[in-house]
């Protein structure tokens, strides 16, 4: 029988980044959607008529035996308390990034999940970007040699501030570009090169009406000597390479973002033909100056996160992302905040 999923939150995250992926996995069924907003309730009923619409998380906890997994995709400040409540109710949890506001909160979730014998799985979907999967394969195959530096960018041109909790300067909201986009870049860097030993960061508020950081640079020093330079911005009037990996044998450079987010926003799903494919015109290039060749981009596969989650909940495989990964990422974010405040390198 398919595992029964209750989706908590039906804003952009729930409606676009979770519900279509859950429904694309045969071993999962979207059994319930939790939202108290009348317009979102109606949208959920229209898009997912077989799902039960629940107005509050407490109603879900009261009927927790009817579900197997709670997926939490709410404003960041609610991630940790909702995750703890779900675990206390006996549900496995998937928690959108960042899983908590602080590393200490993430450790508490991990400890509670272990005591309860339940899975707590961070949703780091960008591990299944096609370009990242390609880069990861090239590094594993030795095509680049020893990677000396990776430049990684998640940049946007959004000069007008859009009101909402992501623009809040209240630390409890975990708003700003570092928590929003930086979480992805930091997680990818840790996957490739391990938990860094040193962190340096520059965080700025560029737009006149902005309150939270909207432009950031983070430099990480990893065991083995690799450095990763991470840029994230809402104010980039020119978009740099998505990845520029420089090895002692070759480089890999790719421009443009993975297309799965755009496809999801357009209403497509992983059940559609050619899901996650990248046209040849956007393939990255591998080589050295004057001698490069195109490398076909691996297929993007956000749905694979949820397929792996189902296997983990059934005890058939390890979680696709661990809480230890999420803790490490939040430790880097906290170090970056300290680094930017005191303008110095911070050791981990």
Coordinates of C-alpha atoms in Angstrom, one line a residue:
X1 CA 0.0 0.0 0.0
X2 CA 1.2 3.5 -0.8
X3 CA 2.5 5.6 2.0
X4 CA 0.0 8.4 3.0
X5 CA 1.4 11.9 2.9
X6 CA 0.0 15.0 4.7
X7 CA 1.4 18.2 3.2
X8 CA 1.5 21.0 5.7
X9 CA 1.4 24.3 3.9
X10 CA 0.1 25.1 0.4
X11 CA 1.9 28.3 -0.6
X12 CA 4.4 28.3 -3.4
X13 CA 6.4 25.6 -1.7
X14 CA 3.6 23.2 -1.1
X15 CA 1.7 23.8 -4.4
X16 CA 4.7 23.9 -6.7
X17 CA 7.7 22.2 -5.2
X18 CA 6.1 19.3 -3.2
X19 CA 2.6 18.3 -4.2
X20 CA 3.4 17.5 -7.9
X21 CA 6.5 15.5 -6.9
X22 CA 4.7 13.5 -4.3
X23 CA 2.0 12.6 -6.8
X24 CA 4.6 11.5 -9.3
X25 CA 5.9 8.7 -7.0
X26 CA 3.8 5.5 -7.2
X27 CA 4.7 4.5 -3.6
X28 CA 3.2 7.8 -2.2
X29 CA -0.3 9.2 -2.1
X30 CA -1.1 12.8 -1.3
X31 CA -3.7 12.1 1.3
X32 CA -4.1 15.4 3.0
X33 CA -3.2 19.1 2.6
X34 CA -3.1 21.4 5.7
X35 CA -3.9 25.0 5.2
X36 CA -6.1 27.5 6.9
X37 CA -6.2 30.0 4.0
X38 CA -9.6 29.8 2.2
X39 CA -8.2 30.6 -1.2
X40 CA -5.5 28.0 -0.9
X41 CA -8.0 25.5 0.4
X42 CA -10.0 26.0 -2.8
X43 CA -7.0 25.8 -5.0
X44 CA -6.0 22.5 -3.2
X45 CA -9.4 21.0 -3.7
X46 CA -9.4 21.9 -7.4
X47 CA -5.9 20.5 -8.1
X48 CA -6.0 17.6 -5.7
X49 CA -9.7 16.5 -5.3
X50 CA -8.7 13.2 -3.6
X51 CA -6.8 14.9 -0.8
X52 CA -8.5 15.7 2.5
X53 CA -8.3 19.5 3.3
X54 CA -7.4 20.1 7.0
X55 CA -7.5 23.6 8.4
X56 CA -4.9 23.3 11.2
X57 CA -1.9 21.1 12.1
X58 CA -3.6 20.2 15.4
X59 CA -6.4 18.5 13.4
X60 CA -3.7 16.5 11.7
X61 CA -2.1 15.4 14.9
X62 CA -5.5 14.4 16.3
X63 CA -5.9 12.0 13.4
X64 CA -2.2 11.1 12.9
X65 CA -2.9 7.3 12.6
X66 CA -4.4 8.0 9.2
X67 CA -1.1 9.2 7.8
X68 CA 2.5 8.0 7.5
X69 CA 4.5 11.1 6.6
X70 CA 4.1 14.8 7.3
X71 CA 5.8 17.2 4.8
X72 CA 6.4 20.6 6.3
X73 CA 6.6 23.5 3.9
X74 CA 5.7 26.6 5.9
X75 CA 7.5 29.8 6.7
X76 CA 10.9 29.0 8.1
X77 CA 10.2 29.9 11.7
X78 CA 7.6 27.2 12.0
X79 CA 9.7 24.3 10.6
X80 CA 11.3 23.2 13.9
X81 CA 8.1 23.3 16.1
X82 CA 6.0 21.6 13.4
X83 CA 8.6 18.9 12.9
X84 CA 8.7 18.2 16.6
X85 CA 4.9 18.1 16.8
X86 CA 4.8 15.7 13.9
X87 CA 7.4 13.4 15.4
X88 CA 5.5 13.5 18.7
X89 CA 2.4 12.4 16.9
X90 CA 4.2 9.4 15.5
X91 CA 4.7 10.7 11.9
X92 CA 7.9 10.6 9.8
X93 CA 8.7 14.1 8.6
X94 CA 10.1 15.7 5.5
X95 CA 11.2 19.3 6.3
X96 CA 11.7 22.0 3.7
X97 CA 15.0 23.8 3.8
X98 CA 16.3 25.2 6.0
X99 CA 15.0 22.6 8.5
X100 CA 15.3 25.1 11.3
X101 CA 16.5 28.5 12.2
X102 CA 19.5 27.3 14.1
X103 CA 21.8 24.3 14.1
X104 CA 20.8 23.6 17.7
X105 CA 17.1 23.3 16.7
X106 CA 18.1 20.9 13.9
X107 CA 20.0 18.8 16.4
X108 CA 17.0 18.6 18.6
X109 CA 14.8 17.4 15.7
X110 CA 17.4 14.7 14.9
X111 CA 17.6 13.6 18.5
X112 CA 13.8 13.4 18.8
X113 CA 13.5 11.4 15.6
X114 CA 16.1 8.9 16.7
X115 CA 14.4 8.4 20.1
X116 CA 11.0 7.9 18.3
X117 CA 12.5 5.6 15.7
X118 CA 11.2 7.8 12.9
X119 CA 12.7 9.4 9.9
X120 CA 13.4 13.2 9.7
X121 CA 14.5 14.0 6.2
X122 CA 15.6 17.5 5.0
X123 CA 14.2 18.6 1.6
X124 CA 17.3 19.5 -0.3
X125 CA 15.9 19.1 -3.8
X126 CA 18.8 20.9 -5.6
X127 CA 20.9 17.8 -5.2
X128 CA 18.7 16.5 -8.1
X129 CA 19.4 19.4 -10.4
X130 CA 20.7 18.1 -13.7
X131 CA 23.8 20.4 -13.8
X132 CA 24.8 19.5 -10.2
X133 CA 24.4 15.8 -11.0
X134 CA 26.6 16.3 -14.0
X135 CA 29.3 18.1 -12.0
X136 CA 29.2 15.5 -9.2
X137 CA 29.7 12.7 -11.8
X138 CA 32.6 14.5 -13.5
X139 CA 34.3 15.0 -10.1
X140 CA 33.8 11.4 -9.1
X141 CA 35.1 10.2 -12.5
X142 CA 38.3 12.3 -12.1
X143 CA 37.5 14.3 -15.3
X144 CA 38.6 17.6 -13.6
X145 CA 41.4 16.2 -11.6
X146 CA 41.7 17.8 -8.1
X147 CA 39.2 20.6 -7.9
X148 CA 41.0 23.7 -6.6
X149 CA 38.0 26.0 -6.7
X150 CA 34.3 25.8 -7.3
X151 CA 32.4 29.0 -8.1
X152 CA 28.7 28.4 -7.6
X153 CA 25.9 31.0 -8.2
X154 CA 22.2 31.4 -7.5
X155 CA 21.5 34.9 -8.8
X156 CA 18.3 36.7 -9.7
X157 CA 17.4 40.2 -10.9
X158 CA 14.5 41.3 -8.6
X159 CA 15.1 45.0 -8.0
X160 CA 11.6 45.4 -6.4
X161 CA 11.1 44.0 -3.0
X162 CA 8.1 41.6 -2.8
X163 CA 6.6 41.8 0.7
X164 CA 6.6 38.6 2.8
X165 CA 8.4 36.8 5.6
X166 CA 11.4 36.1 3.4
X167 CA 12.1 39.8 3.4
X168 CA 11.9 40.0 7.3
X169 CA 15.0 41.1 9.2
X170 CA 13.7 39.3 12.4
X171 CA 16.3 36.6 13.1
X172 CA 13.4 34.3 14.1
X173 CA 12.0 34.4 10.6
X174 CA 15.3 33.1 9.0
X175 CA 14.6 35.4 6.1
X176 CA 17.1 36.9 3.6
X177 CA 19.1 35.5 0.7
X178 CA 21.5 33.4 2.8
X179 CA 18.8 31.2 4.3
X180 CA 16.8 31.2 1.1
X181 CA 19.3 30.5 -1.7
X182 CA 22.5 30.1 0.3
X183 CA 21.1 26.9 1.9
X184 CA 21.1 25.2 -1.5
X185 CA 24.6 26.3 -2.5
X186 CA 26.1 25.4 0.9
X187 CA 24.5 22.0 0.9
X188 CA 25.8 21.3 -2.6
X189 CA 29.3 22.4 -1.6
X190 CA 29.3 20.1 1.4
X191 CA 28.0 17.2 -0.7
X192 CA 30.9 17.6 -3.1
X193 CA 33.8 18.5 -0.7
X194 CA 32.8 17.9 2.9
X195 CA 32.1 20.1 5.8
X196 CA 34.3 23.2 5.6
X197 CA 36.9 24.1 8.2
X198 CA 36.8 27.9 7.6
X199 CA 34.0 30.3 6.5
X200 CA 34.2 33.9 5.3
X201 CA 31.1 35.9 4.3
X202 CA 30.0 39.3 3.0
X203 CA 26.3 40.1 3.5
X204 CA 24.6 43.2 2.2
X205 CA 21.2 44.9 1.9
X206 CA 21.2 46.5 -1.5
X207 CA 17.7 47.4 -2.5
X208 CA 16.3 50.7 -1.0
X209 CA 13.2 49.1 0.5
X210 CA 14.8 45.9 1.7
X211 CA 15.4 44.9 5.3
X212 CA 16.9 41.5 5.0
X213 CA 20.2 40.5 3.2
X214 CA 19.6 40.4 -0.5
X215 CA 23.2 40.1 -1.8
X216 CA 25.8 37.7 -0.4
X217 CA 29.1 36.1 -0.9
X218 CA 30.3 33.1 1.1
X219 CA 33.8 31.5 0.8
X220 CA 34.4 28.0 2.2
X221 CA 37.7 26.2 2.8
X222 CA 37.2 22.4 2.7
X223 CA 39.4 19.5 3.9
X224 CA 41.8 18.6 1.1
X225 CA 42.3 22.2 0.1
X226 CA 39.3 22.9 -2.2
X227 CA 37.7 26.3 -1.9
X228 CA 34.1 27.0 -2.8
X229 CA 33.0 30.6 -3.6
X230 CA 29.3 31.0 -3.4
X231 CA 27.3 34.0 -4.7
X232 CA 23.6 34.5 -4.0
X233 CA 21.7 37.7 -5.0
X234 CA 18.4 39.2 -5.8
X235 CA 20.1 42.3 -7.3
X236 CA 22.3 40.7 -10.1
X237 CA 21.8 42.8 -13.3
X238 CA 24.0 40.2 -15.0
X239 CA 24.0 36.5 -14.2
X240 CA 27.3 34.7 -13.9
X241 CA 27.9 31.0 -14.6
X242 CA 25.8 28.6 -12.5
X243 CA 28.9 26.5 -11.9
X244 CA 32.6 27.2 -12.8
X245 CA 34.7 24.3 -11.4
X246 CA 38.4 24.6 -11.9
X247 CA 40.5 21.5 -11.5
X248 CA 44.2 20.8 -12.1
X249 CA 43.2 18.8 -15.2
X250 CA 40.2 20.6 -16.6
X251 CA 37.3 22.9 -15.9
X252 CA 33.6 22.5 -16.2
X253 CA 31.5 25.6 -16.8
X254 CA 27.7 25.8 -17.2
X255 CA 25.3 28.7 -17.5
X256 CA 21.7 29.0 -16.6
X257 CA 19.5 27.4 -14.0
X258 CA 18.2 23.8 -14.0
X259 CA 14.8 23.9 -15.7
X260 CA 12.7 21.9 -13.2
X261 CA 11.6 24.9 -11.2
X262 CA 10.5 26.7 -14.3
X263 CA 8.6 23.6 -15.5
X264 CA 6.9 23.1 -12.1
X265 CA 5.8 26.8 -12.0
X266 CA 4.4 26.3 -15.5
X267 CA 2.2 23.4 -14.3
X268 CA 4.3 20.5 -15.7
X269 CA 5.2 17.5 -13.6
X270 CA 7.7 14.6 -13.6
X271 CA 5.0 12.5 -15.3
X272 CA 5.4 14.7 -18.4
X273 CA 7.5 13.5 -21.3
X274 CA 11.1 14.8 -21.4
X275 CA 11.0 15.9 -17.7
X276 CA 14.3 17.2 -16.5
X277 CA 16.0 17.3 -19.9
X278 CA 18.3 20.2 -20.9
X279 CA 18.6 21.3 -24.5
X280 CA 22.1 21.0 -26.1
X281 CA 22.4 24.8 -26.3
X282 CA 22.5 24.9 -22.5
X283 CA 25.0 22.0 -21.9
X284 CA 28.1 22.9 -19.9
X285 CA 31.6 22.6 -21.3
X286 CA 34.5 20.6 -20.1
X287 CA 38.2 21.2 -20.9
X288 CA 41.0 23.7 -20.9
X289 CA 41.4 27.1 -22.6
X290 CA 40.8 26.7 -26.4
X291 CA 40.0 23.0 -26.0
X292 CA 36.6 22.5 -24.5
X293 CA 33.7 20.2 -25.5
X294 CA 30.0 20.1 -24.6
X295 CA 29.0 17.6 -21.9
X296 CA 25.3 16.5 -22.0
X297 CA 23.6 17.5 -18.8
X298 CA 22.3 14.7 -16.7
X299 CA 18.5 14.5 -16.4
X300 CA 17.1 16.5 -13.5
X301 CA 15.0 14.4 -11.1
X302 CA 13.4 16.1 -8.1
X303 CA 10.9 13.2 -7.9
X304 CA 13.8 10.9 -7.0
X305 CA 14.0 12.6 -3.6
X306 CA 10.5 11.4 -2.8
X307 CA 11.1 8.0 -4.2
X308 CA 14.1 7.6 -2.0
X309 CA 12.2 9.0 1.0
X310 CA 9.5 6.3 0.5
X311 CA 12.3 3.7 0.6
X312 CA 13.8 5.2 3.7
X313 CA 10.5 5.3 5.6
X314 CA 9.9 1.7 4.7
X315 CA 13.4 0.8 6.1
X316 CA 14.7 -0.3 2.7
X317 CA 17.4 2.3 2.3
X318 CA 19.2 5.2 4.0
X319 CA 17.5 8.7 3.9
X320 CA 18.4 10.6 0.7
X321 CA 19.4 13.6 2.9
X322 CA 20.4 13.3 6.5
X323 CA 19.8 15.6 9.5
X324 CA 23.5 15.7 9.9
X325 CA 23.8 17.3 6.5
X326 CA 21.2 19.9 7.5
X327 CA 23.0 20.6 10.8
X328 CA 26.3 21.1 8.9
X329 CA 24.7 23.5 6.5
X330 CA 23.1 25.6 9.4
X331 CA 26.5 25.6 11.2
X332 CA 28.0 27.2 8.0
X333 CA 25.1 29.8 7.9
X334 CA 25.7 30.7 11.5
X335 CA 29.4 31.0 10.9
X336 CA 28.7 33.2 7.8
X337 CA 26.6 35.5 9.9
X338 CA 29.3 35.9 12.5
X339 CA 32.0 36.3 9.8
X340 CA 30.0 39.1 8.1
X341 CA 29.4 40.9 11.4
X342 CA 33.0 40.9 12.4
X343 CA 34.6 41.0 8.9
X344 CA 36.9 38.0 9.5
X345 CA 37.3 34.3 8.8
X346 CA 35.5 32.0 11.2
X347 CA 36.7 28.5 12.0
X348 CA 34.4 25.6 12.3

